[in-house]
Amino acid sequence: MSDPVIELDHVNKWFGAFHVLKDVSMRVGKGEKVVVCGPSGSGKSTVIRCINRLEEHQKGRILVDGIELTGDVRQIERIRKDVGMVFQSFNLFPHLTVLENLTLAPNWVKNAPMKEATETAMYYLERVRIPEQAQKYPGQLSGGQQQRVAIARALCMKPKVMLFDEPTSALDPEMIKEVLDVMVELAHEGMTMVCVTHEMGFARTVADQMIFMAEGQIVETAPPAEFFAAPKTERARQFLGQILGH
Amino acid sequence: MSQPAPKTPWWNDRANRAILYQVAVVGLVVLAGWYLISNTLANLAARNIATGFGFLVREAGFAIGESPIAFDPADSYAKAILVGLLNTIVVAVLGVILSTLIGTIVGVARLSGNWLVSRLATVYVETMRNIPVLLQLLFWYALITEGLPEPGDAFKPIEGVFLSNRGLKFPTPDWSGLEWLVLAALALGVILAFLLSRWARLRQAATGQTFPSIRIGLALTLALPLLCWLLIGAPTAFDRPQLDGFDFSGGHSVSPEFVALLTGLTLYTASFIAEIVRSGILAVAPGQTEAALALGLKRGQVLRLVVMPQALRVIIPPLTSQYLNLTKNSSLAVAIGYPDLVSVSNTTINQTGQAIEGVAILMAVYLIVSLAISAFMNWYDKKTALVGR
């Protein structure tokens, strides 16, 4: 395997006295798609929020594209430029138009001229199939449209990795598909992706690796075919029984 | 079988009722107004008091302690009231600017992760907003007039500056009439800095290059007057305050009343503004900061480009109320003898006996000033409003 884009080595984290992450280690290679699942409170969101330092880990090492995440502000900013993130609650900037949401970071962080940033933005809006909404404000869009804008906003920074933190959990059922379609397309183009999601259909289609977490630990790592057909641990069997049970 | 719809009696019809209520309300208001006016006129007639605003052009006959424009006891009452209004406006404008600055700093400090900083800010807010502002004014006034030494033993923090119970005295430049050139250079610097920031925005849009327009603008604002001062030969002559008997002469002075009023109003209002700023920043969802950071924006950029524009929406309406409060609270100046609008109007009423006209002028002036502030802030609020909800 070539050099991993993301490498976590015995990462530990505490919220006060609560031990959220216990010795979490994983490697994500270039172009690999990893789906992290597990019951609520298992620490799966915390793991991916550590990858771009929205959360600080206390023990262990995290390397992104060969750069270690430490307290060094410059390093963190460099890594964040290369790591795109999509949130459960979209987090679009409500005071800016869709287009301005997309051009803000390229213009301020990458110093792209507005003309170029706008062209890139329109390209990605086409890709997520809502170029006609460019001049609207986020509050005027549906949830599914907002999440697609959020994906486009992250892509405008031309990231090497995309992190998805339960991107469909806040959506109405009929809007989940339009977001997943965009994510599947992205996966097929070779983007490196780490997704926290309960969309098992999506996981089956695109994942190279399933990571199952419980109580702050990685319990099981396996290719999806294996994971879904014959989970090795009782904990994973129980979890799959609950989410696929009906 | 369809039956004809039952006929609604006219008094149960919504539209008719609305009209009925409005007619009743207007009728009551007119009645109350007529009662007040006729009663007043009857009483004035019974006491043989002449009404009207003719007194305004008569000679005031009293001196005013401080004034932004020249005032002489021989001037009219109208001019005396104008001086009072100007004094009020000076205190209100300076108070609004200073309390906004202090309030913003304290409000952000209260959210600081630093234990000491946030506790200090909390203590400030809880002390200042829980003590009546009138007491605070009396406190500052007493502190200045009782706590500071006599002019003979005045504090001299810098050569030529005197702090005593007669207020603050400081030297003014005396550069053979060329002081205005330096002031003009300062104004030019401010204008250039403003143009520079616009240019920087356009350049960033065109090339993507950011420009430190705030730092360079600030340097420009300071460097231009300095250059101008050097050009006129770097004069160092000052009109210095001199101890002359029991008080100072020369230089410029700020009265204890003004300092006490400005300090009291500013510190009091700043504590409320601090809470408004804090609530505004907290009202912006934490996800906004996270999303902006995840895109690689620096902390300062996140605050300036993402958090503040959204916080302002929440901050501006209550901030407007605080500006209005400060302006109206400045009428408490009467308690410590600062010649503001209320103080001058009181004197006018005492001398002329025209209480109704005096109070009417007071009310009208405060109403106009307050409505002007409201109008400006509402305009600014509309500018920062969100679209699409």
XYZ file of C-alpha atoms in Angstrom:
635
model
C 0.000 0.000 0.000
C 1.267 3.463 -0.890
C 1.762 6.107 1.792
C -1.506 6.662 3.638
C -3.213 10.048 3.298
C -4.559 9.765 6.818
C -2.886 7.859 9.584
C -4.107 7.602 13.171
C -1.774 5.930 15.608
C -3.109 5.002 19.064
C -5.165 8.188 19.374
C -6.698 8.878 22.780
C -9.014 11.653 23.781
C -10.877 12.612 26.930
C -13.789 15.008 27.436
C -13.060 15.863 31.060
C -12.994 12.517 32.824
C -14.833 10.747 29.998
C -12.549 8.653 27.790
C -14.084 9.150 24.310
C -11.383 7.650 22.120
C -9.381 4.667 23.285
C -6.303 3.751 21.255
C -7.894 4.408 17.876
C -5.611 3.497 14.957
C -6.477 3.551 11.267
C -4.888 4.147 7.869
C -6.639 5.572 4.849
C -4.784 5.254 1.547
C -5.087 7.550 -1.456
C -8.426 7.084 -3.187
C -9.705 4.819 -0.455
C -13.257 5.126 0.897
C -13.795 4.344 4.552
C -17.194 4.200 6.217
C -17.273 4.524 9.991
C -20.366 3.246 11.753
C -21.446 2.390 15.253
C -24.043 3.192 17.888
C -24.556 6.765 19.013
C -21.938 7.926 21.509
C -19.350 5.504 20.172
C -16.932 8.312 19.258
C -17.196 8.017 15.460
C -17.885 11.730 14.898
C -15.126 12.641 17.324
C -12.647 10.594 15.303
C -13.235 12.444 12.064
C -13.403 15.802 13.841
C -9.905 15.057 15.150
C -8.631 14.608 11.599
C -8.972 18.347 10.842
C -8.444 19.368 14.461
C -11.946 20.601 15.218
C -11.268 18.416 18.260
C -7.867 18.091 19.870
C -6.543 14.629 20.750
C -4.471 14.211 23.896
C -2.406 11.104 23.185
C -1.160 9.363 20.061
C -0.343 10.699 16.596
C -2.474 11.898 13.685
C -0.793 12.437 10.301
C -2.563 13.940 7.308
C -0.678 13.831 4.004
C 2.529 13.285 5.970
C 2.060 16.322 8.227
C 1.541 15.675 11.916
C -1.246 17.543 13.705
C 0.234 19.356 16.686
C -0.511 22.635 18.390
C 1.224 24.444 15.488
C -1.400 26.782 14.049
C 0.327 26.988 10.638
C 0.318 23.187 10.259
C -3.359 23.035 11.200
C -4.263 25.710 8.629
C -2.262 23.862 5.954
C -4.043 20.610 6.683
C -7.482 22.229 6.737
C -6.886 23.559 3.216
C -6.489 19.975 2.010
C -9.263 18.391 4.049
C -12.866 19.168 3.130
C -15.632 18.577 5.621
C -19.396 18.171 5.317
C -21.494 18.452 8.452
C -24.755 16.918 9.563
C -26.356 20.364 9.895
C -24.898 21.772 6.616
C -23.502 24.900 8.362
C -23.804 27.094 5.274
C -23.208 30.783 5.974
C -26.733 32.258 6.024
C -25.622 35.855 5.398
C -23.945 34.971 2.081
C -25.460 33.794 -1.192
C -24.791 30.260 -2.381
C -22.128 31.591 -4.744
C -20.501 33.690 -2.010
C -20.491 30.638 0.275
C -18.477 28.829 -2.401
C -16.031 31.607 -3.253
C -15.285 32.863 0.302
C -12.581 30.376 1.254
C -10.881 30.100 -2.174
C -10.636 33.907 -2.272
C -9.429 34.430 1.304
C -7.441 31.256 1.934
C -6.098 30.304 -1.491
C -6.017 33.897 -2.803
C -7.887 32.921 -5.958
C -9.116 35.868 -8.031
C -12.892 36.284 -7.793
C -13.347 35.484 -11.501
C -11.523 32.179 -11.171
C -13.207 31.347 -7.849
C -16.599 32.031 -9.418
C -15.822 29.771 -12.384
C -14.763 26.965 -10.038
C -17.854 27.535 -7.920
C -20.179 27.368 -10.940
C -18.409 24.188 -12.129
C -19.088 22.450 -8.811
C -22.644 23.799 -8.615
C -23.240 22.139 -12.016
C -21.742 18.980 -10.614
C -24.162 18.929 -7.681
C -26.903 19.913 -10.154
C -28.065 23.247 -8.697
C -26.349 25.997 -10.746
C -29.663 27.868 -10.956
C -29.580 28.492 -7.166
C -26.267 30.403 -7.221
C -27.752 33.798 -6.358
C -30.105 32.529 -3.645
C -29.467 32.503 0.086
C -29.156 29.187 1.966
C -32.389 29.870 3.861
C -34.292 29.723 0.547
C -33.128 26.181 -0.293
C -34.385 22.754 0.783
C -32.279 20.611 3.110
C -31.058 18.379 0.310
C -30.060 21.378 -1.805
C -28.263 22.948 1.153
C -26.263 19.788 1.776
C -25.288 19.618 -1.914
C -24.134 23.243 -1.699
C -22.115 22.300 1.391
C -20.433 19.494 -0.563
C -19.690 21.877 -3.445
C -18.296 24.428 -0.968
C -15.824 21.875 0.368
C -14.881 20.748 -3.159
C -14.113 24.328 -4.253
C -10.992 24.166 -2.069
C -9.836 21.164 -4.217
C -9.254 19.004 -1.137
C -7.256 15.780 -1.105
C -9.616 14.196 1.418
C -13.316 14.640 2.139
C -14.751 14.005 5.594
C -18.497 13.425 5.916
C -20.046 13.642 9.381
C -23.496 12.019 9.090
C -24.343 14.070 5.997
C -27.848 12.651 5.552
C -29.025 12.376 9.165
C -30.739 15.772 9.205
C -32.531 15.277 5.886
C -36.090 14.299 5.035
C -36.162 10.784 3.542
C -36.932 11.921 -0.007
C -33.848 14.169 -0.044
C -31.350 11.578 1.124
C -30.982 10.071 -2.323
C -29.991 13.309 -4.095
C -27.163 13.793 -1.596
C -26.013 10.173 -1.701
C -25.983 10.266 -5.525
C -23.523 13.149 -5.402
C -21.377 11.295 -2.874
C -21.364 8.107 -4.973
C -20.264 10.070 -8.051
C -17.494 11.665 -6.032
C -16.381 8.242 -4.832
C -16.264 6.893 -8.372
C -13.959 9.749 -9.371
C -11.358 8.541 -6.907
C -11.752 11.019 -4.057
C -10.364 9.833 -0.728
C -13.330 9.756 1.638
C -14.028 9.089 5.297
C -17.765 8.941 5.990
C -19.598 8.572 9.248
C -23.004 7.353 8.132
C -25.781 4.895 8.797
C -26.608 4.597 5.094
C -25.658 0.958 4.721
C -26.702 0.835 1.066
C -24.203 3.597 0.343
C -21.558 1.773 2.382
C -22.085 -1.428 0.369
C -21.752 0.454 -2.923
C -18.646 2.537 -2.327
C -16.766 1.513 0.831
C -13.380 -0.207 0.612
C -13.311 -0.607 4.372
C -15.961 -0.639 7.088
C -14.886 0.486 10.527
C -17.221 -0.389 13.380
C -16.810 1.541 16.601
C -18.327 1.082 20.045
C -17.545 2.830 23.327
C -14.620 4.752 21.879
C -12.844 1.762 20.399
C -12.547 0.308 16.927
C -14.214 -3.061 17.367
C -14.039 -4.373 13.843
C -12.451 -3.434 10.506
C -13.457 -5.372 7.400
C -14.424 -4.990 3.726
C -18.167 -4.348 3.478
C -19.058 -7.706 1.898
C -17.484 -9.515 4.818
C -18.753 -7.078 7.456
C -22.387 -7.271 6.376
C -22.436 -11.021 5.655
C -20.556 -12.274 8.701
C -19.653 -9.752 11.406
C -16.988 -11.238 13.630
C -18.091 -9.700 16.934
C -21.310 -10.040 18.865
C -21.443 -6.211 19.286
C -21.398 -5.630 15.516
C -23.973 -8.373 14.923
C -26.285 -6.694 17.435
C -25.788 -3.265 15.816
C -26.449 -4.537 12.303
C -29.502 -6.415 13.579
C -30.847 -3.130 14.958
C -30.299 -0.941 11.898
C -31.073 -3.500 9.212
C -33.731 -5.340 11.211
C -36.776 -3.978 9.451
C -80.407 19.999 -0.636
C -78.432 23.149 -0.199
C -79.622 25.656 2.317
C -78.989 29.406 1.953
C -76.015 30.470 4.120
C -77.284 31.941 7.420
C -77.081 35.720 7.371
C -74.379 37.181 9.675
C -75.589 40.126 11.777
C -73.521 43.203 10.838
C -71.996 43.555 14.311
C -70.538 40.046 14.063
C -68.762 40.774 10.774
C -64.961 40.931 11.219
C -64.409 43.895 8.898
C -67.217 45.900 10.478
C -65.888 45.178 13.959
C -62.397 46.339 13.024
C -63.802 49.671 11.831
C -65.939 49.999 14.936
C -62.967 49.484 17.277
C -60.813 51.957 15.397
C -63.504 54.627 15.456
C -63.914 54.078 19.196
C -60.150 54.384 19.854
C -59.779 57.546 17.763
C -62.777 59.034 19.548
C -61.264 58.356 22.989
C -57.890 59.840 22.015
C -59.496 63.007 20.637
C -61.643 63.336 23.744
C -58.641 62.964 26.088
C -56.633 65.488 24.061
C -59.447 68.003 24.041
C -59.886 67.602 27.812
C -56.179 68.183 28.513
C -55.865 71.226 26.264
C -59.056 72.955 27.343
C -58.258 72.310 30.993
C -54.742 73.747 30.601
C -55.978 76.820 28.747
C -58.674 77.431 31.357
C -56.173 77.163 34.203
C -53.627 79.410 32.481
C -56.326 82.006 31.899
C -57.471 81.774 35.526
C -53.895 82.495 36.702
C -53.273 85.215 34.150
C -50.229 83.473 32.637
C -49.307 84.506 29.135
C -48.501 81.638 26.815
C -46.377 81.529 23.697
C -42.762 81.205 22.645
C -42.024 84.930 22.602
C -39.670 84.554 25.581
C -37.173 82.726 23.392
C -35.848 85.911 21.814
C -35.474 87.728 25.152
C -32.100 88.142 26.820
C -31.163 85.106 28.917
C -29.166 86.980 31.506
C -27.353 83.928 32.900
C -23.945 82.512 32.138
C -23.296 78.906 31.058
C -20.271 77.127 32.531
C -19.066 75.499 29.320
C -20.115 75.658 25.728
C -18.840 74.505 22.364
C -19.893 77.876 20.889
C -19.358 81.322 22.385
C -22.189 82.258 24.750
C -22.766 85.504 26.600
C -25.455 86.259 29.231
C -26.688 88.950 26.842
C -27.600 86.294 24.268
C -31.151 85.037 23.884
C -32.888 82.141 25.629
C -33.036 80.373 22.275
C -29.255 80.437 22.037
C -28.956 79.261 25.656
C -31.139 76.260 24.843
C -29.065 75.614 21.706
C -25.914 75.590 23.875
C -27.596 73.101 26.208
C -28.518 70.917 23.232
C -24.948 71.062 21.875
C -23.574 70.080 25.294
C -26.005 67.158 25.386
C -25.000 66.088 21.879
C -21.275 66.260 22.690
C -21.728 63.995 25.722
C -24.091 61.658 23.859
C -21.871 61.245 20.783
C -18.689 60.680 22.797
C -20.580 58.407 25.180
C -22.000 56.280 22.367
C -18.580 55.863 20.737
C -16.705 55.106 23.964
C -19.353 52.788 25.428
C -19.500 50.831 22.155
C -15.729 50.381 22.209
C -15.541 49.412 25.890
C -18.697 47.302 25.681
C -17.401 45.317 22.701
C -14.061 44.655 24.384
C -15.679 43.610 27.682
C -18.282 41.488 25.893
C -15.629 39.571 23.933
C -13.474 39.353 27.084
C -16.346 37.718 28.967
C -16.296 34.914 26.382
C -12.529 34.521 26.661
C -11.082 31.144 27.579
C -8.748 32.940 29.984
C -10.189 32.497 33.492
C -8.903 35.798 34.869
C -9.999 37.882 31.867
C -13.524 36.479 31.760
C -14.007 36.824 35.548
C -12.800 40.439 35.490
C -15.258 41.203 32.701
C -18.060 39.509 34.652
C -17.284 41.534 37.790
C -17.273 44.739 35.729
C -20.625 43.991 34.115
C -22.366 42.885 37.298
C -21.092 45.879 39.289
C -21.835 48.563 36.729
C -25.254 47.484 35.597
C -26.533 46.867 39.111
C -25.777 50.316 40.542
C -28.173 53.135 39.571
C -26.557 55.456 37.075
C -27.405 58.556 39.133
C -25.358 57.156 42.045
C -22.485 56.451 39.677
C -22.541 60.029 38.381
C -22.496 61.394 41.941
C -19.664 58.994 42.765
C -17.479 60.132 39.871
C -18.260 63.763 40.530
C -17.413 63.403 44.220
C -14.267 61.485 43.356
C -13.063 64.262 41.060
C -14.045 67.263 43.171
C -13.193 65.771 46.593
C -10.574 63.165 45.739
C -8.351 65.249 43.484
C -6.041 67.935 44.895
C -6.452 71.717 44.739
C -5.083 73.417 41.601
C -1.974 74.390 43.572
C -1.075 70.710 44.174
C -2.443 69.394 40.859
C -1.194 66.077 39.488
C 1.166 66.544 36.560
C 1.183 63.225 34.689
C 2.969 64.883 31.724
C 4.629 68.282 31.543
C 1.924 70.894 30.948
C -1.020 68.632 31.833
C -2.766 69.296 35.156
C -5.350 67.138 36.865
C -7.047 68.825 39.793
C -10.497 69.271 41.310
C -11.033 71.972 38.695
C -10.867 69.328 35.984
C -8.305 68.396 33.388
C -6.128 71.137 31.866
C -3.900 70.453 28.918
C -1.782 72.550 26.545
C -2.951 73.324 23.012
C -0.581 73.802 20.084
C 0.214 77.406 19.253
C 1.846 77.187 15.830
C 1.240 80.675 14.506
C -2.105 79.806 12.934
C -0.940 76.707 11.057
C -2.575 74.146 13.413
C -5.390 73.648 10.906
C -2.907 72.299 8.316
C -2.038 69.393 10.599
C -5.723 68.762 11.265
C -6.424 68.842 7.537
C -3.634 66.293 6.993
C -5.248 64.061 9.620
C -8.606 64.287 7.843
C -6.917 63.552 4.525
C -5.252 60.499 6.112
C -8.626 59.167 7.276
C -10.133 59.654 3.800
C -7.153 57.977 2.120
C -7.334 55.060 4.554
C -11.001 54.629 3.667
C -10.256 54.722 -0.077
C -7.383 52.304 0.473
C -9.661 49.751 2.103
C -12.049 49.977 -0.871
C -9.167 49.566 -3.287
C -7.902 46.554 -1.308
C -11.328 44.918 -1.574
C -11.433 45.431 -5.347
C -7.882 44.177 -5.753
C -8.635 41.070 -3.734
C -11.635 40.361 -5.931
C -9.491 40.765 -9.042
C -6.291 38.995 -8.014
C -7.130 37.144 -4.814
C -4.230 38.867 -3.028
C -5.126 40.086 0.435
C -3.786 43.470 1.513
C -3.141 44.604 5.107
C -5.370 47.646 4.531
C -6.163 48.206 8.234
C -2.516 48.382 9.299
C -1.388 50.478 6.327
C -4.443 52.735 6.654
C -3.677 53.336 10.318
C -0.045 54.120 9.512
C -1.183 56.549 6.804
C -3.552 58.310 9.203
C -0.701 58.860 11.656
C 2.101 59.555 9.182
C 0.375 62.313 7.157
C -0.148 64.762 10.060
C 3.393 64.030 11.261
C 4.803 64.808 7.810
C 2.748 67.979 7.633
C 4.012 69.015 11.072
C 7.604 68.517 9.899
C 6.871 70.525 6.728
C 5.682 73.570 8.648
C 9.024 73.503 10.464
C 8.281 71.165 13.380
C 7.047 73.923 15.713
C 7.014 73.080 19.410
C 5.273 76.144 20.815
C 2.331 75.358 23.093
C -0.238 77.424 24.869
C 0.385 75.952 28.331
C -2.009 76.187 31.258
C -0.537 78.390 33.982
C -1.523 78.473 37.619
C -3.018 81.914 38.017
C -4.283 82.612 41.523
C -6.746 79.850 42.468
C -7.216 78.428 38.983
C -5.431 77.896 35.685
C -5.462 80.096 32.652
C -4.447 79.248 29.113
C -4.488 75.883 27.372
C -7.692 73.909 27.132
C -9.742 72.530 29.947
C -12.294 69.823 30.502
C -14.607 70.435 33.442
C -15.069 67.941 36.327
C -18.806 67.886 35.542
C -18.168 66.810 31.948
C -15.617 64.162 32.919
C -17.893 62.762 35.653
C -20.928 62.657 33.338
C -19.071 61.108 30.422
C -17.307 58.531 32.630
C -20.475 57.562 34.480
C -22.680 57.260 31.395
C -20.010 55.440 29.390
C -19.105 52.852 32.019
C -22.757 52.229 32.897
C -23.941 51.823 29.310
C -20.857 49.796 28.334
C -21.876 47.091 30.818
C -25.184 46.644 28.999
C -23.537 46.776 25.586
C -21.068 44.100 26.759
C -23.950 41.736 27.463
C -25.571 42.563 24.124
C -22.333 41.828 22.256
C -21.838 38.607 24.209
C -25.359 37.403 23.467
C -24.928 38.331 19.798
C -21.790 36.252 19.439
C -23.311 33.337 21.355
C -26.374 33.482 19.107
C -24.252 32.452 16.132
C -24.350 28.654 15.981
C -21.000 27.028 16.842
C -21.319 25.070 13.583
C -20.668 28.329 11.691
C -17.259 28.735 13.305
C -16.477 25.045 12.752
C -17.435 25.177 9.081
C -15.337 28.303 8.551
C -12.332 26.807 10.352
C -12.702 23.558 8.394
C -12.379 25.609 5.189
C -9.001 26.838 6.388
C -9.931 30.398 7.417
C -7.854 31.907 10.208
C -9.462 32.757 13.586
C -9.549 36.485 12.848
C -11.092 35.910 9.416
C -13.735 33.629 10.933
C -14.732 36.386 13.364
C -14.704 39.129 10.719
C -16.235 37.292 7.741
C -18.575 34.764 9.336
C -19.381 35.370 13.010
C -19.608 39.177 13.273
C -21.895 39.756 10.261
C -24.342 37.292 11.787
C -23.927 38.538 15.358
C -24.639 42.148 14.271
C -28.143 41.114 13.258
C -28.872 40.163 16.867
C -26.855 43.019 18.364
C -28.222 46.054 16.541
C -31.832 46.315 17.792
C -30.954 46.210 21.527
C -27.872 48.344 20.834
C -30.168 51.035 19.444
C -32.078 50.999 22.736
C -28.829 51.485 24.642
C -27.837 54.463 22.486
C -31.240 56.010 23.158
C -30.904 55.258 26.893
C -27.491 56.891 27.038
C -28.728 59.991 25.241
C -31.730 60.345 27.518
C -29.775 59.443 30.685
C -27.484 62.367 29.883
C -30.313 64.521 31.276
C -29.133 63.373 34.727
C -26.362 65.934 34.146
C -28.634 68.317 36.012
C -27.702 66.487 39.243
C -24.009 67.305 38.960
C -24.308 70.712 37.330
C -23.251 70.008 33.760
C -25.099 72.533 31.576
C -26.952 70.089 29.330
C -30.299 70.673 27.675
C -32.337 69.850 30.801
C -30.168 71.964 33.054
C -30.372 75.020 30.782
C -34.104 74.520 30.231
C -34.638 74.334 34.005
C -32.939 77.687 34.448
C -34.973 79.101 31.579
C -38.229 77.861 33.095
C -37.333 79.238 36.519
C -36.558 82.665 35.114
C -39.429 82.998 32.672
C -42.135 80.897 34.319
C -42.907 79.386 30.906
C -42.955 75.820 32.209
C -45.292 74.340 29.623
C -43.355 75.782 26.692
C -40.013 74.812 28.274
C -41.041 71.225 28.868
C -42.613 71.065 25.403
C -39.322 72.177 23.834
C -37.425 69.619 25.937
C -39.729 66.814 24.907
C -39.695 67.798 21.263
C -35.899 68.032 21.162
C -35.340 64.677 22.876
C -37.943 63.123 20.595
C -36.209 64.473 17.491
C -32.753 63.372 18.652
C -34.028 59.908 19.623
C -35.965 59.444 16.396
C -32.868 60.435 14.421
C -30.801 57.781 16.244
C -33.573 55.219 15.720
C -33.851 56.038 12.030
C -30.117 55.660 11.496
C -29.932 52.366 13.395
C -32.995 50.965 11.617
C -31.372 51.780 8.307
C -28.202 49.992 9.406
C -30.247 47.060 10.683
C -31.946 46.666 7.294
C -28.537 46.675 5.650
C -27.347 43.746 7.744
C -30.621 41.774 7.686
C -30.696 38.179 6.486
C -32.551 37.112 3.388
C -34.618 34.006 3.108
C -36.373 33.162 6.302
